[in-house]
Every structure is written in structure tokens, then in C-alpha cells.
Amino acid sequence: MALRTIIKYPNPRLRKIAEEIKIFNEDVKILSEDMADTMYKSNGIGLAATQIDVHKQMIVVDVSPKKDCLYTLINPKIIEKKGRVEVEEGCLSVPDIVATVSRAEYIKIETLNLRGVKKHIEATEILAVCIQHEIDHLKGVVFVDYLSRLKRDRIAKRLAKLDRVVSYDQS
Ligand code: CO
């Protein structure tokens, strides 16, 4: 397993649309292991391949307190949703920023597992929110897109400043 670099907002590569995975080989397995490793090491509860600059439809999610309930979803699609819930979200690509987003409270998804076998998963609450957030990444959508333009500009400016501080420290 290897740690991958997480790209940060407002990097335009976060806007790329991920392609479906059609071949289930060793590369797909390695990608899933690297993504899980990168998510756990970053203390995240979800990661989309887009965030490590791989534009394939794969997400990993683990919202369990003990970090022992990993979902690896390939080509996930929401086929049913119900209810509304407002939860404060964060994102490994938007460090130190949290904001409240409105999402479906219940979702049913159709997805493939690592062997390319079709599965249906029902999710509620935080798991549902997290899966919706990660599926958004595969479509080039970042959670801050749901905020007002003013708030988004403020966040982009703050992150650009952080970026400069980091590169200055390393020089
Ligand atoms: Co995210």
C-alpha cells in the first residue's frame, strides 16, 4: 500500500469527470488499497479517486468509530433517495473548512465491488451523506459548490494563502 497525494481545492483537476471502471484487474485492487490507506492516514471518513488525481469511478468510505467498516464502491449510482438532512461537512481537499450542506437522508445505490459484481446498498444518516459527498467528487463537484459565491471565494482565498505559507516554509 502507498500513500497518495490529495489535491486541494481550488485545483481545477477536482473538476474532472471520472470514467467508469470496466476492467477489474490488479491495478484496480492496488488503487483501492492506496485510497483506503490514504483516507485512514488522513483521518478522513471518505475519499474519491478524483481527490488523488485518478479520474476513475471509485470511492472509499468508512464512517465507523473503530475504522473497521470499509466500503469500496466502484461506478456507484444513486437509484433512490428520500428525506432531507443538514449536516456539517468537511473534505480532505478543503482542509480546515466545515460547512452545512443539505443532502438526502436515505439513499439506495447500485455499485460494483472489487470483483465487478453488482451490489445494492442502502444508507442513512452520516453514511448516506458521506457517500453522496464522494459521488459528487466523481462528477467534479466539491461540497463548497453548494455554498454562496461569497463564502466560496473566501474559502478559495484562505486556502491559496495556506498554500503559499506551506511552500514558503519548505523553501
Ligand atoms: Co471531499
PDB file of C-alpha atoms and ligand atoms in Angstrom:
ATOM      1  CA  MET A   1       0.000   0.000   0.000  1.00  0.00           C
ATOM      2  CA  ALA A   2       1.093   3.519  -0.680  1.00  0.00           C
ATOM      3  CA  LEU A   3       0.028   6.949   0.394  1.00  0.00           C
ATOM      4  CA  ARG A   4      -1.142   9.172  -2.441  1.00  0.00           C
ATOM      5  CA  THR A   5      -1.123  12.959  -2.533  1.00  0.00           C
ATOM      6  CA  ILE A   6      -4.537  14.592  -2.060  1.00  0.00           C
ATOM      7  CA  ILE A   7      -5.148  17.518  -4.383  1.00  0.00           C
ATOM      8  CA  LYS A   8      -6.639  20.611  -2.810  1.00  0.00           C
ATOM      9  CA  TYR A   9      -9.438  22.992  -3.710  1.00  0.00           C
ATOM     10  CA  PRO A  10      -9.472  25.103  -5.913  1.00  0.00           C
ATOM     11  CA  ASN A  11      -7.249  22.836  -8.072  1.00  0.00           C
ATOM     12  CA  PRO A  12      -9.066  22.551 -11.440  1.00  0.00           C
ATOM     13  CA  ARG A  13      -8.320  18.802 -11.568  1.00  0.00           C
ATOM     14  CA  LEU A  14     -11.029  18.362  -8.919  1.00  0.00           C
ATOM     15  CA  ARG A  15     -13.446  19.305 -11.728  1.00  0.00           C
ATOM     16  CA  LYS A  16     -12.612  16.337 -13.987  1.00  0.00           C
ATOM     17  CA  ILE A  17     -15.404  13.824 -14.589  1.00  0.00           C
ATOM     18  CA  ALA A  18     -14.372  10.313 -13.556  1.00  0.00           C
ATOM     19  CA  GLU A  19     -14.677   7.437 -16.017  1.00  0.00           C
ATOM     20  CA  GLU A  20     -16.397   4.136 -15.330  1.00  0.00           C
ATOM     21  CA  ILE A  21     -14.169   1.220 -14.378  1.00  0.00           C
ATOM     22  CA  LYS A  22     -14.655  -1.668 -16.798  1.00  0.00           C
ATOM     23  CA  ILE A  23     -11.688  -3.920 -16.154  1.00  0.00           C
ATOM     24  CA  PHE A  24     -11.249  -5.499 -12.722  1.00  0.00           C
ATOM     25  CA  ASN A  25      -7.555  -6.270 -12.515  1.00  0.00           C
ATOM     26  CA  GLU A  26      -4.698  -5.908 -10.034  1.00  0.00           C
ATOM     27  CA  ASP A  27      -4.427  -2.153 -10.754  1.00  0.00           C
ATOM     28  CA  VAL A  28      -7.973  -1.617  -9.517  1.00  0.00           C
ATOM     29  CA  LYS A  29      -7.185  -3.573  -6.333  1.00  0.00           C
ATOM     30  CA  ILE A  30      -4.000  -1.555  -5.743  1.00  0.00           C
ATOM     31  CA  LEU A  31      -5.872   1.720  -6.324  1.00  0.00           C
ATOM     32  CA  SER A  32      -8.492   0.716  -3.726  1.00  0.00           C
ATOM     33  CA  GLU A  33      -5.813  -0.206  -1.167  1.00  0.00           C
ATOM     34  CA  ASP A  34      -3.933   3.046  -1.723  1.00  0.00           C
ATOM     35  CA  MET A  35      -7.137   5.031  -1.400  1.00  0.00           C
ATOM     36  CA  ALA A  36      -8.124   3.325   1.869  1.00  0.00           C
ATOM     37  CA  ASP A  37      -4.604   3.821   3.220  1.00  0.00           C
ATOM     38  CA  THR A  38      -4.588   7.496   2.239  1.00  0.00           C
ATOM     39  CA  MET A  39      -8.050   8.066   3.758  1.00  0.00           C
ATOM     40  CA  TYR A  40      -7.208   6.375   7.074  1.00  0.00           C
ATOM     41  CA  LYS A  41      -3.819   8.113   7.417  1.00  0.00           C
ATOM     42  CA  SER A  42      -5.501  11.469   6.796  1.00  0.00           C
ATOM     43  CA  ASN A  43      -8.219  10.729   9.393  1.00  0.00           C
ATOM     44  CA  GLY A  44     -10.889  11.031   6.740  1.00  0.00           C
ATOM     45  CA  ILE A  45     -14.212   9.175   6.538  1.00  0.00           C
ATOM     46  CA  GLY A  46     -14.315   9.127   2.741  1.00  0.00           C
ATOM     47  CA  LEU A  47     -12.152   9.628  -0.323  1.00  0.00           C
ATOM     48  CA  ALA A  48     -12.872   9.697  -4.042  1.00  0.00           C
ATOM     49  CA  ALA A  49     -10.260   8.712  -6.658  1.00  0.00           C
ATOM     50  CA  THR A  50     -10.647  12.224  -8.122  1.00  0.00           C
ATOM     51  CA  GLN A  51      -9.009  13.591  -4.975  1.00  0.00           C
ATOM     52  CA  ILE A  52      -5.789  11.690  -5.670  1.00  0.00           C
ATOM     53  CA  ASP A  53      -5.922  12.817  -9.303  1.00  0.00           C
ATOM     54  CA  VAL A  54      -7.117   9.443 -10.631  1.00  0.00           C
ATOM     55  CA  HIS A  55     -10.222  10.048 -12.713  1.00  0.00           C
ATOM     56  CA  LYS A  56     -11.939   6.685 -12.317  1.00  0.00           C
ATOM     57  CA  GLN A  57     -15.231   5.995 -10.544  1.00  0.00           C
ATOM     58  CA  MET A  58     -14.046   4.626  -7.230  1.00  0.00           C
ATOM     59  CA  ILE A  59     -14.765   5.828  -3.706  1.00  0.00           C
ATOM     60  CA  VAL A  60     -13.836   4.514  -0.268  1.00  0.00           C
ATOM     61  CA  VAL A  61     -15.909   5.274   2.818  1.00  0.00           C
ATOM     62  CA  ASP A  62     -15.618   4.306   6.475  1.00  0.00           C
ATOM     63  CA  VAL A  63     -17.746   6.225   8.965  1.00  0.00           C
ATOM     64  CA  SER A  64     -17.435   3.662  11.791  1.00  0.00           C
ATOM     65  CA  PRO A  65     -15.886   4.834  15.103  1.00  0.00           C
ATOM     66  CA  LYS A  66     -13.379   1.952  15.101  1.00  0.00           C
ATOM     67  CA  LYS A  67     -12.490   2.360  11.414  1.00  0.00           C
ATOM     68  CA  ASP A  68     -13.343  -1.246  10.699  1.00  0.00           C
ATOM     69  CA  CYS A  69     -16.213  -0.923   8.242  1.00  0.00           C
ATOM     70  CA  LEU A  70     -14.719  -0.035   4.877  1.00  0.00           C
ATOM     71  CA  TYR A  71     -16.887   0.328   1.786  1.00  0.00           C
ATOM     72  CA  THR A  72     -15.132   0.323  -1.572  1.00  0.00           C
ATOM     73  CA  LEU A  73     -17.617   1.403  -4.221  1.00  0.00           C
ATOM     74  CA  ILE A  74     -16.989   1.224  -7.953  1.00  0.00           C
ATOM     75  CA  ASN A  75     -19.174   3.043 -10.501  1.00  0.00           C
ATOM     76  CA  PRO A  76     -21.656   3.920  -7.717  1.00  0.00           C
ATOM     77  CA  LYS A  77     -25.031   5.341  -8.731  1.00  0.00           C
ATOM     78  CA  ILE A  78     -27.801   6.676  -6.528  1.00  0.00           C
ATOM     79  CA  ILE A  79     -31.004   4.944  -7.634  1.00  0.00           C
ATOM     80  CA  GLU A  80     -33.308   6.122  -4.864  1.00  0.00           C
ATOM     81  CA  LYS A  81     -33.296   8.930  -2.307  1.00  0.00           C
ATOM     82  CA  LYS A  82     -35.591  10.166   0.433  1.00  0.00           C
ATOM     83  CA  GLY A  83     -35.753  12.851   3.072  1.00  0.00           C
ATOM     84  CA  ARG A  84     -33.527  15.784   3.808  1.00  0.00           C
ATOM     85  CA  VAL A  85     -30.796  16.223   6.370  1.00  0.00           C
ATOM     86  CA  GLU A  86     -28.435  19.099   7.053  1.00  0.00           C
ATOM     87  CA  VAL A  87     -25.013  18.069   8.256  1.00  0.00           C
ATOM     88  CA  GLU A  88     -21.764  19.917   8.733  1.00  0.00           C
ATOM     89  CA  GLU A  89     -19.310  18.556   6.169  1.00  0.00           C
ATOM     90  CA  GLY A  90     -15.598  18.748   5.673  1.00  0.00           C
ATOM     91  CA  CYS A  91     -13.331  17.435   2.934  1.00  0.00           C
ATOM     92  CA  LEU A  92      -9.703  16.302   2.745  1.00  0.00           C
ATOM     93  CA  SER A  93      -9.371  18.508  -0.370  1.00  0.00           C
ATOM     94  CA  VAL A  94     -10.654  21.567   1.509  1.00  0.00           C
ATOM     95  CA  PRO A  95      -8.590  21.484   4.733  1.00  0.00           C
ATOM     96  CA  ASP A  96      -9.816  23.205   7.904  1.00  0.00           C
ATOM     97  CA  ILE A  97     -13.146  24.223   6.370  1.00  0.00           C
ATOM     98  CA  VAL A  98     -16.540  22.918   7.501  1.00  0.00           C
ATOM     99  CA  ALA A  99     -19.923  23.994   6.205  1.00  0.00           C
ATOM    100  CA  THR A 100     -23.502  22.795   6.425  1.00  0.00           C
ATOM    101  CA  VAL A 101     -24.890  21.106   3.323  1.00  0.00           C
ATOM    102  CA  SER A 102     -28.387  19.740   2.677  1.00  0.00           C
ATOM    103  CA  ARG A 103     -28.468  16.116   1.461  1.00  0.00           C
ATOM    104  CA  ALA A 104     -30.866  13.194   1.142  1.00  0.00           C
ATOM    105  CA  GLU A 105     -31.291  11.376   4.451  1.00  0.00           C
ATOM    106  CA  TYR A 106     -31.681   7.958   2.839  1.00  0.00           C
ATOM    107  CA  ILE A 107     -30.135   6.648  -0.362  1.00  0.00           C
ATOM    108  CA  LYS A 108     -30.075   3.380  -2.205  1.00  0.00           C
ATOM    109  CA  ILE A 109     -27.128   2.861  -4.500  1.00  0.00           C
ATOM    110  CA  GLU A 110     -26.178   0.427  -7.186  1.00  0.00           C
ATOM    111  CA  THR A 111     -22.459  -0.259  -7.241  1.00  0.00           C
ATOM    112  CA  LEU A 112     -19.835  -2.816  -8.205  1.00  0.00           C
ATOM    113  CA  ASN A 113     -17.444  -4.453  -5.784  1.00  0.00           C
ATOM    114  CA  LEU A 114     -13.746  -5.097  -6.439  1.00  0.00           C
ATOM    115  CA  ARG A 115     -14.588  -8.239  -8.430  1.00  0.00           C
ATOM    116  CA  GLY A 116     -17.008  -6.333 -10.639  1.00  0.00           C
ATOM    117  CA  VAL A 117     -20.079  -7.888  -9.001  1.00  0.00           C
ATOM    118  CA  LYS A 118     -23.194  -5.692  -8.821  1.00  0.00           C
ATOM    119  CA  LYS A 119     -24.425  -4.817  -5.301  1.00  0.00           C
ATOM    120  CA  HIS A 120     -27.178  -2.705  -3.831  1.00  0.00           C
ATOM    121  CA  ILE A 121     -26.508  -0.757  -0.653  1.00  0.00           C
ATOM    122  CA  GLU A 122     -28.937   1.245   1.447  1.00  0.00           C
ATOM    123  CA  ALA A 123     -27.535   4.004   3.624  1.00  0.00           C
ATOM    124  CA  THR A 124     -28.899   6.570   6.072  1.00  0.00           C
ATOM    125  CA  GLU A 125     -27.560   9.469   8.108  1.00  0.00           C
ATOM    126  CA  ILE A 126     -23.793  10.037   8.098  1.00  0.00           C
ATOM    127  CA  LEU A 127     -23.063   7.092   5.781  1.00  0.00           C
ATOM    128  CA  ALA A 128     -25.625   8.395   3.266  1.00  0.00           C
ATOM    129  CA  VAL A 129     -24.219  11.921   3.490  1.00  0.00           C
ATOM    130  CA  CYS A 130     -20.649  10.704   3.069  1.00  0.00           C
ATOM    131  CA  ILE A 131     -21.484   8.561   0.020  1.00  0.00           C
ATOM    132  CA  GLN A 132     -23.315  11.496  -1.616  1.00  0.00           C
ATOM    133  CA  HIS A 133     -20.319  13.774  -0.929  1.00  0.00           C
ATOM    134  CA  GLU A 134     -17.904  11.259  -2.502  1.00  0.00           C
ATOM    135  CA  ILE A 135     -20.106  10.528  -5.539  1.00  0.00           C
ATOM    136  CA  ASP A 136     -20.189  14.299  -6.113  1.00  0.00           C
ATOM    137  CA  HIS A 137     -16.367  14.291  -6.362  1.00  0.00           C
ATOM    138  CA  LEU A 138     -16.589  11.778  -9.235  1.00  0.00           C
ATOM    139  CA  LYS A 139     -18.753  14.319 -11.079  1.00  0.00           C
ATOM    140  CA  GLY A 140     -16.349  17.188 -10.416  1.00  0.00           C
ATOM    141  CA  VAL A 141     -18.471  18.653  -7.629  1.00  0.00           C
ATOM    142  CA  VAL A 142     -16.942  19.836  -4.332  1.00  0.00           C
ATOM    143  CA  PHE A 143     -19.156  20.446  -1.256  1.00  0.00           C
ATOM    144  CA  VAL A 144     -18.299  24.155  -1.200  1.00  0.00           C
ATOM    145  CA  ASP A 145     -20.140  24.446  -4.545  1.00  0.00           C
ATOM    146  CA  TYR A 146     -23.365  24.350  -2.519  1.00  0.00           C
ATOM    147  CA  LEU A 147     -22.380  27.497  -0.604  1.00  0.00           C
ATOM    148  CA  SER A 148     -22.861  31.093  -1.677  1.00  0.00           C
ATOM    149  CA  ARG A 149     -20.344  32.597  -4.060  1.00  0.00           C
ATOM    150  CA  LEU A 150     -19.120  34.957  -1.344  1.00  0.00           C
ATOM    151  CA  LYS A 151     -18.368  32.083   1.052  1.00  0.00           C
ATOM    152  CA  ARG A 152     -16.703  30.076  -1.708  1.00  0.00           C
ATOM    153  CA  ASP A 153     -14.440  32.973  -2.716  1.00  0.00           C
ATOM    154  CA  ARG A 154     -13.463  33.460   0.911  1.00  0.00           C
ATOM    155  CA  ILE A 155     -12.554  29.770   1.244  1.00  0.00           C
ATOM    156  CA  ALA A 156     -10.531  29.767  -2.009  1.00  0.00           C
ATOM    157  CA  LYS A 157      -8.605  32.840  -0.852  1.00  0.00           C
ATOM    158  CA  ARG A 158      -7.882  31.323   2.548  1.00  0.00           C
ATOM    159  CA  LEU A 159      -6.627  28.065   1.011  1.00  0.00           C
ATOM    160  CA  ALA A 160      -4.467  29.893  -1.540  1.00  0.00           C
ATOM    161  CA  LYS A 161      -2.857  31.753   1.361  1.00  0.00           C
ATOM    162  CA  LEU A 162      -2.243  28.494   3.253  1.00  0.00           C
ATOM    163  CA  ASP A 163      -0.660  27.062   0.113  1.00  0.00           C
ATOM    164  CA  ARG A 164       1.767  29.972  -0.106  1.00  0.00           C
ATOM    165  CA  VAL A 165       2.715  29.633   3.571  1.00  0.00           C
ATOM    166  CA  VAL A 166       3.426  25.915   3.074  1.00  0.00           C
ATOM    167  CA  SER A 167       5.645  26.463   0.024  1.00  0.00           C
ATOM    168  CA  TYR A 168       7.467  29.283   1.797  1.00  0.00           C
ATOM    169  CA  ASP A 169       8.203  27.048   4.793  1.00  0.00           C
ATOM    170  CA  GLN A 170       9.608  24.350   2.569  1.00  0.00           C
ATOM    171  CA  SER A 171      11.953  26.625   0.589  1.00  0.00           C
TER     172      SER A 171
HETATM  173 CO    CO B   1     -14.459  15.543  -0.211  1.00  0.00          CO
END
